[in-house]
Backbone as ProteinMPNN parsed JSONL, in Angstrom:
{"seq_chain_A": "XXXXXXXXXXXXXXXXXXXXXXXXXXXXXXXXXXXXXXXXXXXXXXXXXXXXXXXXXXXXXXXXXXXXXXXXXXXXXXXXXXXXXXXXXXXXXXXXXXXXXXXXXXXXXXXXXXXXXXXXXXXXXXXXXXXXXXXXXXXXXXXXXXXXXXXXXXXXXXXXXXXXXXXXXXXXXXXXXXXXXXXXXXXXXXXXXXXXXXXXXXXXXXXXXX", "coords_chain_A": {"N_chain_A": [[-19.246, 6.806, 6.336], [-19.416, 4.773, 4.087], [-17.305, 5.832, 2.27], [-15.419, 5.897, 4.246], [-15.192, 2.361, 4.534], [-14.647, 2.188, 1.467], [-11.718, 3.73, 0.725], [-10.055, 2.452, 2.816], [-9.922, -0.347, 1.73], [-9.448, -0.523, -0.657], [-6.768, 1.054, -0.676], [-6.309, -1.971, 1.408], [-6.337, -3.585, -0.48], [-4.268, -2.818, -2.263], [-1.572, -2.621, -1.474], [-1.473, -4.439, -0.285], [-1.161, -6.127, 2.344], [-1.575, -8.994, 3.686], [0.32, -10.458, 1.583], [2.12, -9.398, 2.586], [2.887, -11.129, 4.704], [4.57, -13.682, 3.524], [7.469, -12.74, 3.583], [7.878, -11.13, 5.93], [8.066, -13.16, 7.864], [9.895, -15.001, 6.913], [12.389, -12.761, 7.598], [12.06, -12.723, 10.02], [12.738, -14.924, 11.086], [14.744, -15.541, 13.213], [14.504, -13.785, 14.675], [13.526, -12.234, 17.876], [10.474, -12.373, 20.04], [9.403, -10.274, 21.323], [10.724, -8.674, 19.571], [10.406, -9.158, 16.764], [7.032, -7.673, 17.347], [8.573, -5.32, 17.894], [9.058, -4.942, 15.297], [7.048, -5.033, 13.664], [5.543, -2.795, 14.999], [6.655, -0.731, 14.592], [7.005, -0.433, 11.661], [4.291, -0.846, 10.457], [3.933, 2.293, 12.016], [5.633, 3.84, 9.829], [4.392, 2.926, 7.561], [2.069, 3.886, 8.323], [2.71, 7.176, 8.271], [4.196, 7.373, 5.925], [2.036, 6.837, 4.19], [0.067, 9.703, 4.906], [1.401, 11.586, 4.539], [2.029, 11.246, 2.277], [-1.055, 11.498, 1.448], [-1.239, 14.172, 2.041], [0.281, 16.484, 1.219], [1.173, 15.081, -0.628], [-0.473, 17.033, -3.788], [0.768, 19.024, -3.747], [3.244, 19.049, -4.585], [2.761, 17.849, -6.996], [1.255, 20.106, -7.994], [4.462, 21.608, -7.815], [5.858, 19.815, -10.237], [4.295, 21.322, -11.984], [1.588, 18.364, -13.0], [-0.81, 16.833, -13.828], [-3.851, 15.438, -12.928], [-5.612, 13.819, -13.821], [-3.123, 12.577, -15.627], [-1.523, 12.104, -13.655], [-3.684, 10.24, -12.634], [-3.793, 8.449, -14.436], [-0.783, 6.943, -14.674], [-0.31, 5.968, -12.241], [-2.503, 4.143, -12.668], [-2.187, 2.171, -13.803], [0.802, 1.531, -13.03], [-0.797, 1.018, -10.487], [-2.469, -2.217, -11.85], [-0.019, -3.432, -12.646], [0.498, -4.339, -10.381], [-1.259, -5.881, -9.567], [-0.781, -7.757, -11.169], [1.518, -8.453, -10.927], [0.61, -10.52, -8.484], [-1.453, -11.952, -9.317], [0.536, -13.593, -10.46], [2.441, -14.405, -9.472], [5.145, -12.333, -8.918], [4.972, -10.785, -7.17], [6.42, -9.616, -5.285], [8.899, -9.954, -6.363], [8.417, -7.706, -8.418], [8.223, -5.594, -5.96], [10.817, -5.245, -5.379], [12.97, -7.007, -4.082], [14.652, -8.394, -4.002], [16.958, -12.159, -4.295], [19.205, -10.603, -2.824], [18.489, -8.585, -1.928], [16.953, -9.648, -0.244], [18.601, -11.153, 1.433], [20.293, -9.102, 2.491], [18.557, -7.502, 4.261], [18.054, -9.387, 6.3], [21.049, -9.084, 7.146], [21.444, -6.82, 8.478], [19.838, -4.888, 11.772], [17.765, -3.071, 11.842], [14.247, -3.815, 10.187], [12.339, -2.54, 9.65], [11.664, -0.458, 8.149], [12.626, 0.084, 6.062], [13.263, -3.284, 3.766], [10.634, -3.108, 4.405], [8.119, -1.206, 4.961], [9.165, -0.156, 2.829], [9.982, -0.627, -0.294], [8.073, -2.963, -0.045], [4.902, -2.506, 1.756], [4.434, 0.069, 1.728], [4.244, 1.582, -1.978], [4.479, 2.843, -4.846], [1.84, 2.599, -6.574], [0.372, 2.884, -3.217], [1.08, 5.118, -3.105], [0.064, 7.226, -4.746], [-3.173, 6.55, -5.411], [-3.569, 7.903, -3.245], [-3.009, 11.095, -3.417], [-4.914, 11.567, -5.626], [-6.861, 10.418, -4.682], [-7.612, 12.814, -2.302], [-7.826, 15.008, -4.088], [-10.4, 14.665, -4.608], [-12.212, 13.823, -2.865], [-11.358, 16.313, -0.102], [-12.754, 18.024, 1.553], [-13.619, 18.661, 5.36], [-14.578, 16.892, 6.631], [-14.437, 14.754, 4.857], [-11.142, 14.659, 5.073], [-11.234, 14.063, 7.752], [-12.346, 11.298, 7.739], [-11.0, 10.618, 5.549], [-7.988, 9.947, 7.014], [-8.606, 9.189, 8.917], [-9.506, 5.905, 8.001], [-6.592, 5.869, 7.401], [-5.076, 5.262, 9.208], [-6.651, 2.844, 10.468], [-5.678, 0.999, 8.596], [-3.134, 0.765, 8.954], [-3.112, 0.437, 11.549], [-3.674, -2.349, 11.183], [-2.146, -2.996, 9.463], [-0.044, -3.725, 11.008], [-1.841, -5.259, 13.251], [-1.687, -8.553, 11.441], [1.048, -8.501, 11.034], [2.029, -8.442, 13.036], [1.345, -11.023, 13.937], [2.048, -12.541, 11.878], [3.567, -15.373, 11.924], [1.821, -16.894, 12.569], [0.483, -16.73, 11.465], [1.117, -17.405, 8.998], [1.432, -20.39, 9.766], [-0.817, -21.749, 9.692], [-2.61, -20.372, 7.118], [-0.602, -21.532, 5.36], [1.166, -22.129, 2.376], [0.313, -22.199, 0.219], [-2.392, -21.658, 1.382], [-1.489, -18.803, 1.445], [-0.675, -17.771, -1.337], [-3.47, -17.845, -2.566], [-5.133, -15.636, -1.217], [-3.408, -14.083, -1.87], [-4.223, -13.725, -5.134], [-6.584, -13.431, -5.474], [-7.014, -11.486, -4.289], [-4.931, -9.805, -6.005], [-6.912, -9.816, -7.793], [-8.763, -7.642, -7.315], [-7.257, -5.909, -7.178], [-5.753, -5.028, -9.255], [-8.47, -4.019, -11.206], [-8.419, -2.251, -9.715], [-6.87, 0.189, -10.555], [-7.471, -0.053, -13.187], [-9.877, 1.118, -12.788], [-9.025, 3.611, -12.384], [-8.093, 4.344, -15.098], [-9.5, 4.198, -16.631], [-10.784, 6.71, -15.852], [-9.862, 9.05, -15.915], [-8.964, 8.606, -18.04], [-11.365, 9.635, -18.984], [-12.301, 12.079, -18.587], [-10.215, 13.618, -19.167], [-10.732, 13.026, -22.263], [-14.044, 14.683, -21.769], [-12.767, 17.878, -20.941], [-11.565, 17.675, -23.356], [-13.851, 17.903, -25.222], [-15.181, 20.049, -24.319], [-14.298, 22.132, -24.985]], "CA_chain_A": [[-19.199, 5.274, 6.704], [-18.891, 4.14, 2.751], [-16.119, 6.438, 1.413], [-13.97, 5.482, 4.84], [-14.94, 1.142, 3.462], [-14.365, 2.269, 0.63], [-10.75, 3.928, 0.843], [-9.503, 1.175, 3.892], [-10.669, -1.518, 0.544], [-9.057, 0.165, -1.684], [-5.609, 0.667, 0.097], [-5.386, -2.603, 1.48], [-5.914, -4.155, -2.018], [-3.399, -2.847, -2.878], [-0.989, -2.909, -0.005], [-1.114, -6.376, 0.039], [-0.306, -6.961, 3.864], [-1.376, -11.158, 3.805], [1.883, -10.939, 0.696], [4.101, -9.15, 3.509], [3.231, -12.572, 5.777], [6.326, -14.702, 3.886], [8.1, -12.215, 3.775], [7.995, -11.184, 7.368], [7.824, -14.189, 8.392], [11.852, -14.575, 6.437], [13.618, -11.653, 6.666], [12.87, -11.86, 11.139], [12.164, -15.807, 11.782], [15.333, -15.58, 14.361], [14.399, -12.653, 16.109], [12.168, -13.056, 19.412], [8.956, -12.469, 19.925], [9.997, -9.757, 21.339], [11.842, -7.995, 18.806], [9.299, -9.474, 15.648], [6.684, -6.83, 17.943], [9.022, -4.0, 17.813], [9.322, -4.107, 13.912], [5.828, -4.939, 13.507], [4.938, -1.548, 14.802], [7.2, 0.312, 13.899], [6.517, -0.474, 9.974], [2.715, 0.194, 11.058], [3.858, 3.398, 11.905], [6.159, 4.361, 9.327], [3.641, 2.953, 6.583], [0.7, 5.671, 8.875], [3.621, 8.505, 7.527], [4.258, 7.945, 4.19], [-0.122, 7.724, 3.376], [-0.979, 10.316, 5.724], [2.265, 12.84, 3.835], [1.095, 11.279, 0.55], [-2.476, 12.424, 0.993], [-1.889, 16.348, 2.618], [1.501, 16.996, 0.729], [0.87, 14.989, -2.536], [-0.886, 18.084, -4.514], [1.743, 20.492, -3.465], [4.488, 18.116, -5.224], [2.089, 18.056, -8.856], [1.732, 21.895, -8.316], [5.73, 21.84, -8.334], [5.304, 19.841, -10.985], [2.859, 20.795, -13.41], [1.758, 17.153, -13.214], [-2.311, 16.98, -13.9], [-4.123, 14.852, -12.16], [-5.381, 12.954, -14.694], [-1.794, 12.093, -15.826], [-1.231, 10.349, -12.264], [-4.273, 8.977, -11.878], [-3.158, 6.861, -15.441], [0.307, 7.117, -14.129], [-1.359, 5.29, -10.467], [-3.826, 3.185, -12.465], [-0.319, 1.739, -14.954], [1.175, 1.328, -11.377], [-1.385, -0.86, -10.101], [-2.207, -2.827, -12.677], [0.723, -3.82, -13.265], [1.253, -5.106, -9.325], [-2.311, -6.734, -9.188], [-0.884, -9.331, -12.758], [2.398, -9.5, -10.478], [0.082, -10.806, -7.693], [-2.134, -13.438, -10.168], [1.399, -14.436, -11.756], [2.946, -14.669, -7.654], [5.886, -12.391, -9.047], [4.914, -9.589, -6.464], [8.009, -10.111, -4.214], [9.969, -8.98, -7.03], [8.452, -6.415, -8.785], [9.029, -4.599, -4.996], [11.923, -4.514, -4.731], [13.086, -7.653, -2.884], [15.172, -10.081, -4.499], [17.225, -12.058, -3.24], [20.362, -10.316, -2.656], [18.187, -7.239, -0.861], [16.308, -10.123, 1.696], [20.253, -11.032, 2.02], [21.146, -7.509, 3.164], [18.284, -6.721, 5.395], [18.965, -10.061, 7.286], [22.178, -8.984, 8.805], [20.474, -5.561, 9.73], [18.784, -4.684, 12.439], [15.944, -2.605, 10.999], [13.652, -3.942, 8.733], [10.794, -1.721, 9.699], [11.39, 1.129, 6.831], [12.899, -1.146, 4.27], [12.218, -3.143, 2.54], [8.755, -3.593, 4.878], [7.383, -0.155, 5.33], [9.303, 0.657, 1.643], [9.36, -0.671, -0.506], [7.104, -3.653, -0.067], [4.053, -1.535, 1.972], [3.943, 1.621, 0.537], [4.091, 1.992, -2.907], [4.5, 4.019, -5.466], [0.3, 2.588, -6.059], [-0.085, 3.7, -2.628], [0.457, 7.345, -3.143], [-0.757, 7.749, -6.504], [-4.77, 6.855, -5.298], [-4.177, 9.267, -2.93], [-2.893, 11.509, -4.075], [-5.764, 10.226, -6.875], [-8.299, 10.344, -3.392], [-7.107, 13.887, -2.099], [-8.03, 15.594, -5.721], [-11.98, 14.163, -5.193], [-12.506, 13.858, -1.548], [-11.608, 17.304, 0.416], [-13.82, 18.294, 3.064], [-13.04, 19.081, 6.543], [-15.581, 15.411, 6.756], [-13.927, 13.491, 4.671], [-10.275, 14.29, 4.908], [-10.543, 13.335, 8.554], [-13.03, 9.92, 7.406], [-9.757, 9.36, 5.12], [-7.18, 10.437, 7.903], [-8.767, 7.887, 10.298], [-9.112, 4.746, 7.378], [-5.114, 5.557, 7.047], [-5.089, 5.096, 11.183], [-7.444, 1.359, 9.951], [-4.964, 0.605, 7.544], [-1.802, 1.183, 8.933], [-3.533, -0.945, 12.699], [-4.719, -3.298, 11.263], [-0.379, -3.669, 9.342], [-0.107, -4.203, 12.983], [-2.478, -6.683, 13.478], [-1.581, -8.877, 10.25], [2.84, -9.054, 11.242], [2.925, -9.233, 14.47], [0.699, -12.414, 13.871], [2.812, -13.009, 11.209], [3.847, -16.277, 12.072], [0.814, -17.82, 13.463], [-0.734, -16.687, 10.121], [1.567, -18.613, 8.176], [1.029, -21.573, 9.452], [-2.717, -22.219, 9.503], [-2.186, -20.162, 5.54], [0.086, -22.347, 4.675], [1.963, -21.097, 1.644], [-1.064, -22.204, -0.732], [-3.311, -20.792, 1.219], [-1.174, -17.178, 0.402], [-0.755, -17.323, -3.453], [-4.581, -17.773, -3.098], [-5.285, -14.448, -0.382], [-2.523, -13.178, -3.255], [-3.91, -13.14, -6.365], [-8.165, -12.806, -5.523], [-6.259, -9.178, -4.15], [-4.48, -8.947, -7.387], [-7.856, -9.324, -8.653], [-9.4, -6.716, -7.284], [-5.913, -4.647, -7.166], [-6.201, -4.874, -11.359], [-9.904, -3.719, -11.627], [-9.512, -0.758, -8.694], [-6.023, 0.659, -11.441], [-8.063, 0.318, -14.728], [-11.108, 1.866, -12.843], [-8.116, 4.837, -12.13], [-7.512, 4.351, -16.096], [-10.303, 4.901, -17.159], [-11.887, 7.791, -14.287], [-8.533, 9.531, -16.629], [-9.739, 9.199, -20.201], [-13.252, 10.107, -19.449], [-11.977, 13.312, -17.44], [-8.999, 14.32, -20.127], [-11.961, 13.359, -23.206], [-14.976, 15.427, -21.485], [-12.109, 18.434, -21.224], [-11.119, 18.199, -24.297], [-15.0, 18.189, -26.089], [-16.303, 21.433, -23.534], [-12.793, 22.629, -25.567]], "C_chain_A": [[-18.005, 4.348, 4.854], [-17.891, 4.384, 2.506], [-14.768, 6.476, 2.575], [-13.598, 3.805, 4.355], [-14.366, 1.088, 2.642], [-12.279, 1.885, -0.39], [-9.995, 2.539, 1.955], [-9.445, 0.026, 2.743], [-9.896, -1.18, 0.001], [-7.248, 0.199, -1.288], [-5.187, -0.718, 0.473], [-5.378, -3.662, 0.859], [-4.301, -4.367, -2.595], [-1.73, -2.804, -2.109], [-0.35, -4.305, 0.348], [-0.473, -6.623, 1.547], [-0.258, -8.798, 4.161], [0.064, -11.181, 3.398], [2.752, -10.651, 1.195], [3.814, -10.527, 3.994], [4.802, -13.129, 5.032], [7.199, -13.651, 3.729], [8.91, -11.809, 5.333], [8.427, -12.11, 7.732], [9.65, -14.696, 7.464], [12.995, -14.002, 7.105], [13.232, -12.267, 8.972], [12.484, -13.748, 11.533], [13.868, -16.145, 12.978], [15.207, -14.901, 15.645], [13.112, -13.389, 17.479], [11.239, -12.554, 19.112], [8.86, -11.286, 20.185], [9.613, -8.475, 20.602], [10.417, -8.558, 17.17], [8.328, -8.16, 16.08], [6.813, -6.555, 17.647], [8.783, -3.794, 16.004], [7.581, -4.144, 13.645], [5.068, -3.217, 13.372], [5.743, -0.966, 14.73], [7.649, 0.328, 12.033], [5.001, 0.007, 10.122], [2.661, 2.143, 10.404], [5.068, 4.176, 10.612], [5.362, 4.122, 7.32], [2.537, 4.219, 6.206], [2.119, 6.879, 8.546], [3.647, 8.659, 6.823], [2.987, 8.268, 3.666], [0.183, 9.05, 3.577], [0.298, 11.568, 4.419], [1.633, 12.754, 2.44], [-0.152, 12.448, 0.534], [-2.375, 14.135, 1.532], [-0.023, 17.047, 1.584], [1.36, 16.397, -0.705], [0.242, 15.671, -3.583], [0.353, 18.927, -4.861], [3.316, 20.01, -4.762], [4.014, 17.928, -6.576], [2.291, 19.017, -9.183], [2.966, 21.778, -8.825], [6.777, 21.54, -9.71], [5.921, 19.798, -12.317], [2.185, 19.344, -13.905], [0.222, 17.345, -12.77], [-2.82, 16.002, -12.896], [-5.022, 13.794, -11.909], [-4.368, 11.859, -14.829], [-1.49, 11.499, -14.66], [-2.197, 9.415, -11.782], [-3.714, 7.762, -13.169], [-1.515, 5.873, -14.944], [0.844, 5.493, -13.645], [-1.731, 4.28, -11.102], [-2.611, 1.81, -13.401], [0.065, 0.932, -13.654], [0.565, -0.347, -10.524], [-1.553, -1.649, -10.611], [-1.749, -3.665, -12.396], [1.409, -5.02, -11.135], [-0.223, -5.72, -9.175], [-1.704, -8.054, -10.082], [0.403, -9.437, -11.669], [2.013, -11.005, -8.958], [-0.749, -11.722, -8.191], [-0.664, -13.771, -10.489], [2.973, -14.646, -10.449], [4.859, -14.192, -7.876], [5.861, -11.018, -8.497], [5.953, -8.796, -5.709], [9.04, -9.165, -5.187], [9.781, -7.769, -7.907], [8.233, -5.292, -7.391], [9.902, -4.941, -4.428], [12.206, -5.74, -4.175], [13.077, -9.04, -3.008], [15.772, -10.737, -4.17], [18.343, -11.93, -2.635], [19.71, -9.1, -0.692], [17.505, -7.786, 0.574], [17.635, -10.686, 1.917], [20.621, -10.406, 3.085], [20.441, -7.306, 3.97], [18.204, -7.737, 6.339], [19.538, -10.489, 7.919], [21.791, -7.493, 9.016], [19.332, -5.65, 10.83], [17.567, -4.584, 11.76], [15.557, -2.992, 10.445], [12.593, -3.306, 8.772], [10.251, -0.884, 8.313], [11.9, 0.472, 5.704], [13.648, -2.955, 4.576], [10.795, -3.194, 3.297], [7.625, -2.666, 5.002], [7.934, 0.542, 3.035], [9.836, -0.363, 0.897], [8.342, -1.42, -0.938], [5.523, -3.8, 0.44], [3.963, -0.869, 0.908], [4.689, 1.662, -0.022], [3.637, 2.991, -3.75], [2.762, 3.52, -6.651], [0.03, 3.394, -5.148], [-0.28, 5.558, -2.582], [-0.335, 7.766, -4.085], [-1.822, 7.471, -6.418], [-4.098, 7.463, -4.471], [-4.131, 10.086, -2.329], [-4.264, 12.506, -4.8], [-6.838, 11.283, -5.876], [-8.508, 11.564, -2.923], [-8.328, 15.042, -3.047], [-9.275, 15.605, -4.816], [-12.521, 14.452, -3.989], [-11.466, 14.772, -0.337], [-12.359, 17.904, 1.24], [-13.276, 18.219, 3.243], [-13.232, 16.971, 6.932], [-14.43, 14.58, 6.434], [-12.061, 13.76, 4.203], [-10.307, 13.434, 6.892], [-11.036, 11.609, 8.591], [-12.016, 9.257, 6.973], [-8.509, 8.995, 5.787], [-7.59, 9.003, 8.911], [-8.548, 5.978, 9.418], [-7.351, 4.316, 7.255], [-4.727, 4.511, 7.818], [-5.434, 3.661, 10.964], [-6.127, 1.077, 9.813], [-3.303, -0.308, 8.627], [-2.183, -0.119, 11.008], [-3.059, -2.648, 12.44], [-3.448, -5.135, 10.027], [-0.453, -4.753, 9.838], [-0.067, -6.026, 13.177], [-1.415, -8.184, 13.062], [0.226, -9.515, 10.65], [3.177, -9.317, 11.986], [1.962, -10.652, 14.615], [0.596, -12.988, 12.676], [2.892, -14.742, 11.031], [2.816, -17.206, 12.438], [0.245, -17.865, 11.725], [-0.653, -18.306, 9.09], [1.645, -19.851, 8.253], [-0.12, -22.541, 9.147], [-3.092, -21.544, 8.198], [-1.985, -21.498, 5.624], [1.031, -21.665, 2.888], [1.151, -21.379, 0.147], [-1.824, -21.101, 0.128], [-3.345, -19.032, 0.725], [-0.785, -16.799, 0.074], [-2.52, -17.398, -3.674], [-4.483, -16.189, -2.257], [-5.084, -13.772, -1.657], [-3.561, -12.494, -4.382], [-5.783, -12.399, -6.396], [-7.432, -11.628, -4.697], [-6.305, -8.765, -5.953], [-5.426, -8.718, -8.211], [-8.726, -8.083, -9.021], [-7.708, -5.187, -7.031], [-6.295, -3.7, -8.932], [-7.584, -3.643, -12.126], [-9.885, -2.315, -10.315], [-7.844, 0.291, -9.878], [-6.532, 0.781, -12.949], [-8.778, 1.953, -14.311], [-10.305, 3.919, -12.796], [-7.673, 5.472, -13.446], [-8.489, 4.95, -17.202], [-11.542, 6.05, -16.591], [-11.591, 8.92, -15.545], [-9.231, 9.914, -17.233], [-10.991, 9.891, -20.233], [-12.955, 11.418, -19.056], [-11.453, 13.578, -19.039], [-10.623, 14.125, -21.893], [-13.475, 14.297, -23.044], [-13.685, 17.018, -21.364], [-11.983, 18.767, -22.681], [-12.59, 18.624, -26.065], [-15.466, 19.889, -25.718], [-14.554, 22.837, -24.351], [-13.144, 24.117, -26.35]], "O_chain_A": [[-16.914, 3.831, 4.615], [-17.128, 3.425, 2.401], [-13.618, 6.823, 2.308], [-12.477, 3.51, 3.94], [-13.495, 0.222, 2.548], [-11.771, 1.065, -1.155], [-9.357, 1.684, 1.341], [-8.544, -0.738, 3.09], [-9.041, -2.015, 0.295], [-6.556, -0.731, -1.702], [-4.046, -1.052, 0.154], [-4.728, -4.646, 1.213], [-3.575, -5.261, -3.031], [-0.811, -3.15, -2.851], [0.601, -4.877, 0.88], [0.57, -7.239, 1.766], [0.611, -9.546, 4.608], [0.961, -11.606, 4.126], [3.901, -11.022, 0.954], [4.702, -11.289, 3.612], [5.883, -13.082, 5.617], [8.249, -14.28, 3.858], [10.048, -12.071, 5.722], [9.595, -11.934, 8.078], [10.556, -14.289, 8.192], [14.138, -14.445, 7.216], [14.324, -12.206, 9.538], [11.767, -13.784, 12.533], [13.842, -17.257, 13.505], [15.488, -15.087, 16.829], [12.39, -14.348, 17.75], [11.018, -12.217, 17.949], [8.156, -10.735, 19.34], [8.742, -7.624, 20.786], [9.543, -7.718, 16.953], [8.568, -7.242, 15.295], [6.142, -6.473, 16.618], [8.416, -2.732, 15.502], [7.008, -3.076, 13.432], [4.468, -2.633, 12.469], [5.181, 0.102, 14.975], [8.466, 1.038, 11.447], [4.65, 1.165, 9.898], [2.141, 2.829, 9.524], [5.165, 5.388, 10.805], [5.617, 4.761, 6.299], [2.204, 4.922, 5.252], [1.748, 7.697, 9.388], [3.318, 9.753, 6.365], [2.647, 9.264, 3.028], [0.565, 9.697, 2.602], [-0.25, 12.247, 3.551], [1.044, 13.572, 1.734], [-0.28, 13.56, 0.021], [-3.221, 15.021, 1.417], [0.407, 18.199, 1.634], [1.417, 17.062, -1.739], [0.282, 14.985, -4.604], [0.763, 19.352, -5.942], [4.048, 20.697, -5.474], [4.904, 17.834, -7.421], [3.022, 19.355, -10.114], [3.061, 21.79, -10.053], [7.728, 22.169, -10.174], [6.747, 19.284, -13.07], [2.207, 19.112, -15.114], [-0.086, 17.851, -11.69], [-2.066, 15.78, -11.949], [-5.312, 13.136, -10.91], [-4.467, 10.699, -14.428], [-1.179, 10.308, -14.673], [-2.084, 8.422, -11.062], [-3.351, 6.604, -12.96], [-1.276, 4.666, -14.906], [1.571, 4.577, -14.03], [-1.507, 3.224, -10.51], [-2.655, 0.589, -13.255], [-0.381, -0.182, -13.378], [0.87, -1.501, -10.223], [-0.815, -2.528, -10.165], [-2.309, -4.67, -11.958], [2.25, -5.886, -10.895], [-0.151, -6.285, -8.084], [-2.048, -9.202, -9.8], [0.532, -10.616, -11.34], [2.711, -11.951, -8.596], [-0.899, -12.612, -7.353], [-0.832, -14.801, -11.142], [4.144, -14.947, -10.68], [5.77, -14.903, -7.452], [6.496, -10.115, -9.042], [6.156, -7.584, -5.637], [9.681, -8.145, -4.936], [10.674, -6.956, -8.144], [8.073, -4.116, -7.716], [10.004, -5.022, -3.204], [11.358, -5.779, -3.283], [12.45, -10.049, -2.685], [15.708, -10.466, -2.971], [18.733, -12.847, -1.912], [20.035, -8.934, 0.483], [17.383, -7.27, 1.685], [17.78, -10.641, 3.139], [21.071, -10.777, 4.169], [21.037, -6.824, 4.933], [18.261, -7.268, 7.475], [19.454, -11.39, 8.754], [22.005, -7.149, 10.179], [18.27, -6.271, 10.789], [16.732, -5.369, 11.31], [16.235, -2.913, 9.421], [11.788, -3.488, 7.859], [9.177, -0.722, 7.734], [11.46, 0.447, 4.555], [14.34, -3.444, 5.469], [9.812, -3.34, 2.571], [6.454, -3.028, 5.12], [7.305, 1.29, 2.286], [10.28, -1.233, 1.646], [7.646, -1.058, -1.887], [4.803, -4.691, -0.01], [3.619, -1.022, -0.264], [5.833, 1.756, 0.423], [2.721, 3.791, -3.558], [2.637, 4.291, -7.603], [-0.442, 4.491, -5.447], [-1.025, 6.499, -2.307], [-1.262, 8.577, -4.089], [-2.345, 7.986, -7.406], [-3.481, 8.124, -5.307], [-4.655, 10.313, -1.239], [-4.525, 13.692, -4.599], [-7.367, 12.366, -6.131], [-9.713, 11.815, -2.973], [-9.332, 15.628, -2.644], [-9.322, 16.625, -4.129], [-13.351, 15.361, -3.962], [-10.769, 14.047, 0.373], [-11.595, 18.86, 1.365], [-12.262, 17.911, 2.617], [-12.406, 16.136, 7.298], [-13.687, 13.942, 7.18], [-11.626, 13.197, 3.199], [-9.581, 12.494, 7.215], [-10.403, 10.763, 9.223], [-11.698, 8.113, 7.296], [-7.888, 7.998, 5.42], [-6.888, 8.121, 9.408], [-7.84, 5.079, 9.87], [-6.849, 3.202, 7.106], [-4.276, 3.4, 7.54], [-4.471, 2.958, 11.268], [-5.414, 0.907, 10.803], [-2.813, -1.425, 8.788], [-1.554, -1.108, 11.384], [-2.501, -3.569, 13.037], [-3.978, -6.229, 9.834], [-0.696, -5.934, 9.589], [0.629, -7.039, 13.225], [-0.668, -8.769, 13.847], [0.555, -10.697, 10.557], [4.134, -10.054, 12.226], [2.071, -11.251, 15.685], [-0.335, -13.677, 12.26], [2.324, -15.306, 10.095], [3.129, -18.386, 12.595], [-0.228, -18.786, 11.059], [-1.304, -19.284, 8.724], [1.86, -20.567, 7.274], [-0.242, -23.633, 8.592], [-4.138, -22.076, 7.823], [-2.789, -22.399, 5.863], [1.325, -20.475, 2.78], [1.44, -20.768, -0.881], [-1.918, -19.926, -0.227], [-4.175, -18.307, 0.177], [-0.281, -15.716, 0.373], [-2.967, -17.07, -4.773], [-3.623, -15.47, -2.765], [-5.892, -13.163, -2.358], [-3.751, -11.292, -4.568], [-6.188, -11.398, -6.987], [-7.982, -10.598, -5.086], [-6.987, -8.083, -6.718], [-5.361, -7.902, -9.13], [-9.183, -7.624, -10.068], [-7.55, -3.987, -6.806], [-6.721, -2.651, -9.415], [-7.59, -2.858, -13.073], [-10.846, -1.608, -10.013], [-8.094, 1.487, -9.728], [-6.065, 1.582, -13.759], [-8.641, 3.086, -14.773], [-10.848, 4.992, -13.058], [-7.114, 6.568, -13.483], [-8.374, 5.736, -18.143], [-12.741, 6.143, -16.853], [-12.487, 9.551, -16.107], [-9.939, 10.919, -17.293], [-11.532, 10.52, -21.143], [-13.925, 12.058, -19.462], [-12.247, 13.717, -19.969], [-11.251, 15.087, -22.335], [-14.045, 14.619, -24.086], [-14.014, 17.47, -22.461], [-12.227, 19.873, -23.163], [-12.468, 19.162, -27.165], [-15.927, 20.714, -26.507], [-14.156, 23.969, -24.077], [-12.243, 24.756, -26.894]]}, "name": "protein", "num_of_chains": 1, "seq": "XXXXXXXXXXXXXXXXXXXXXXXXXXXXXXXXXXXXXXXXXXXXXXXXXXXXXXXXXXXXXXXXXXXXXXXXXXXXXXXXXXXXXXXXXXXXXXXXXXXXXXXXXXXXXXXXXXXXXXXXXXXXXXXXXXXXXXXXXXXXXXXXXXXXXXXXXXXXXXXXXXXXXXXXXXXXXXXXXXXXXXXXXXXXXXXXXXXXXXXXXXXXXXXXXX"}
């Protein structure tokens, strides 16, 4: 249960579906309720596929390119910390590749579930590197099952949040969403720093043992 909660909270913080609410509302403001539900569902499915593939296949990508897990932790940690600072400063959407031109282009297309919602708004380099590193430390059969359930739970949570996005935007308001995003941003920074510190400690221990 502790493993499930840890991974769920870590992914929720890095993905930050609450911060995606205003973007989703803006991109779907002219769609019907049925169409919004469809986009919410497919966004969640796309995120689940991206995360589960990253979790299981990511290690082989590292082996292919000769990248150590500690190097990945440092790179991923930097990306996660950067995302956290973006949340705190209110520049998250810009950092995630959603500028005015991209938003306008997305509004002109019929399906936005894959891009820009699933990628890069939700499943980005931070969450992918987090999962790859997580697999290296938790790869027993039971841990893999629990981790897969946590990823599925995140996808379901994303679906519920996006499906309710227009209601949440009215209830929370712009200031409420910003406040939540900044709280989440602080947690994201802490997660990123922890990854960097863990990697540095492992590297130092490895050099001292030589």
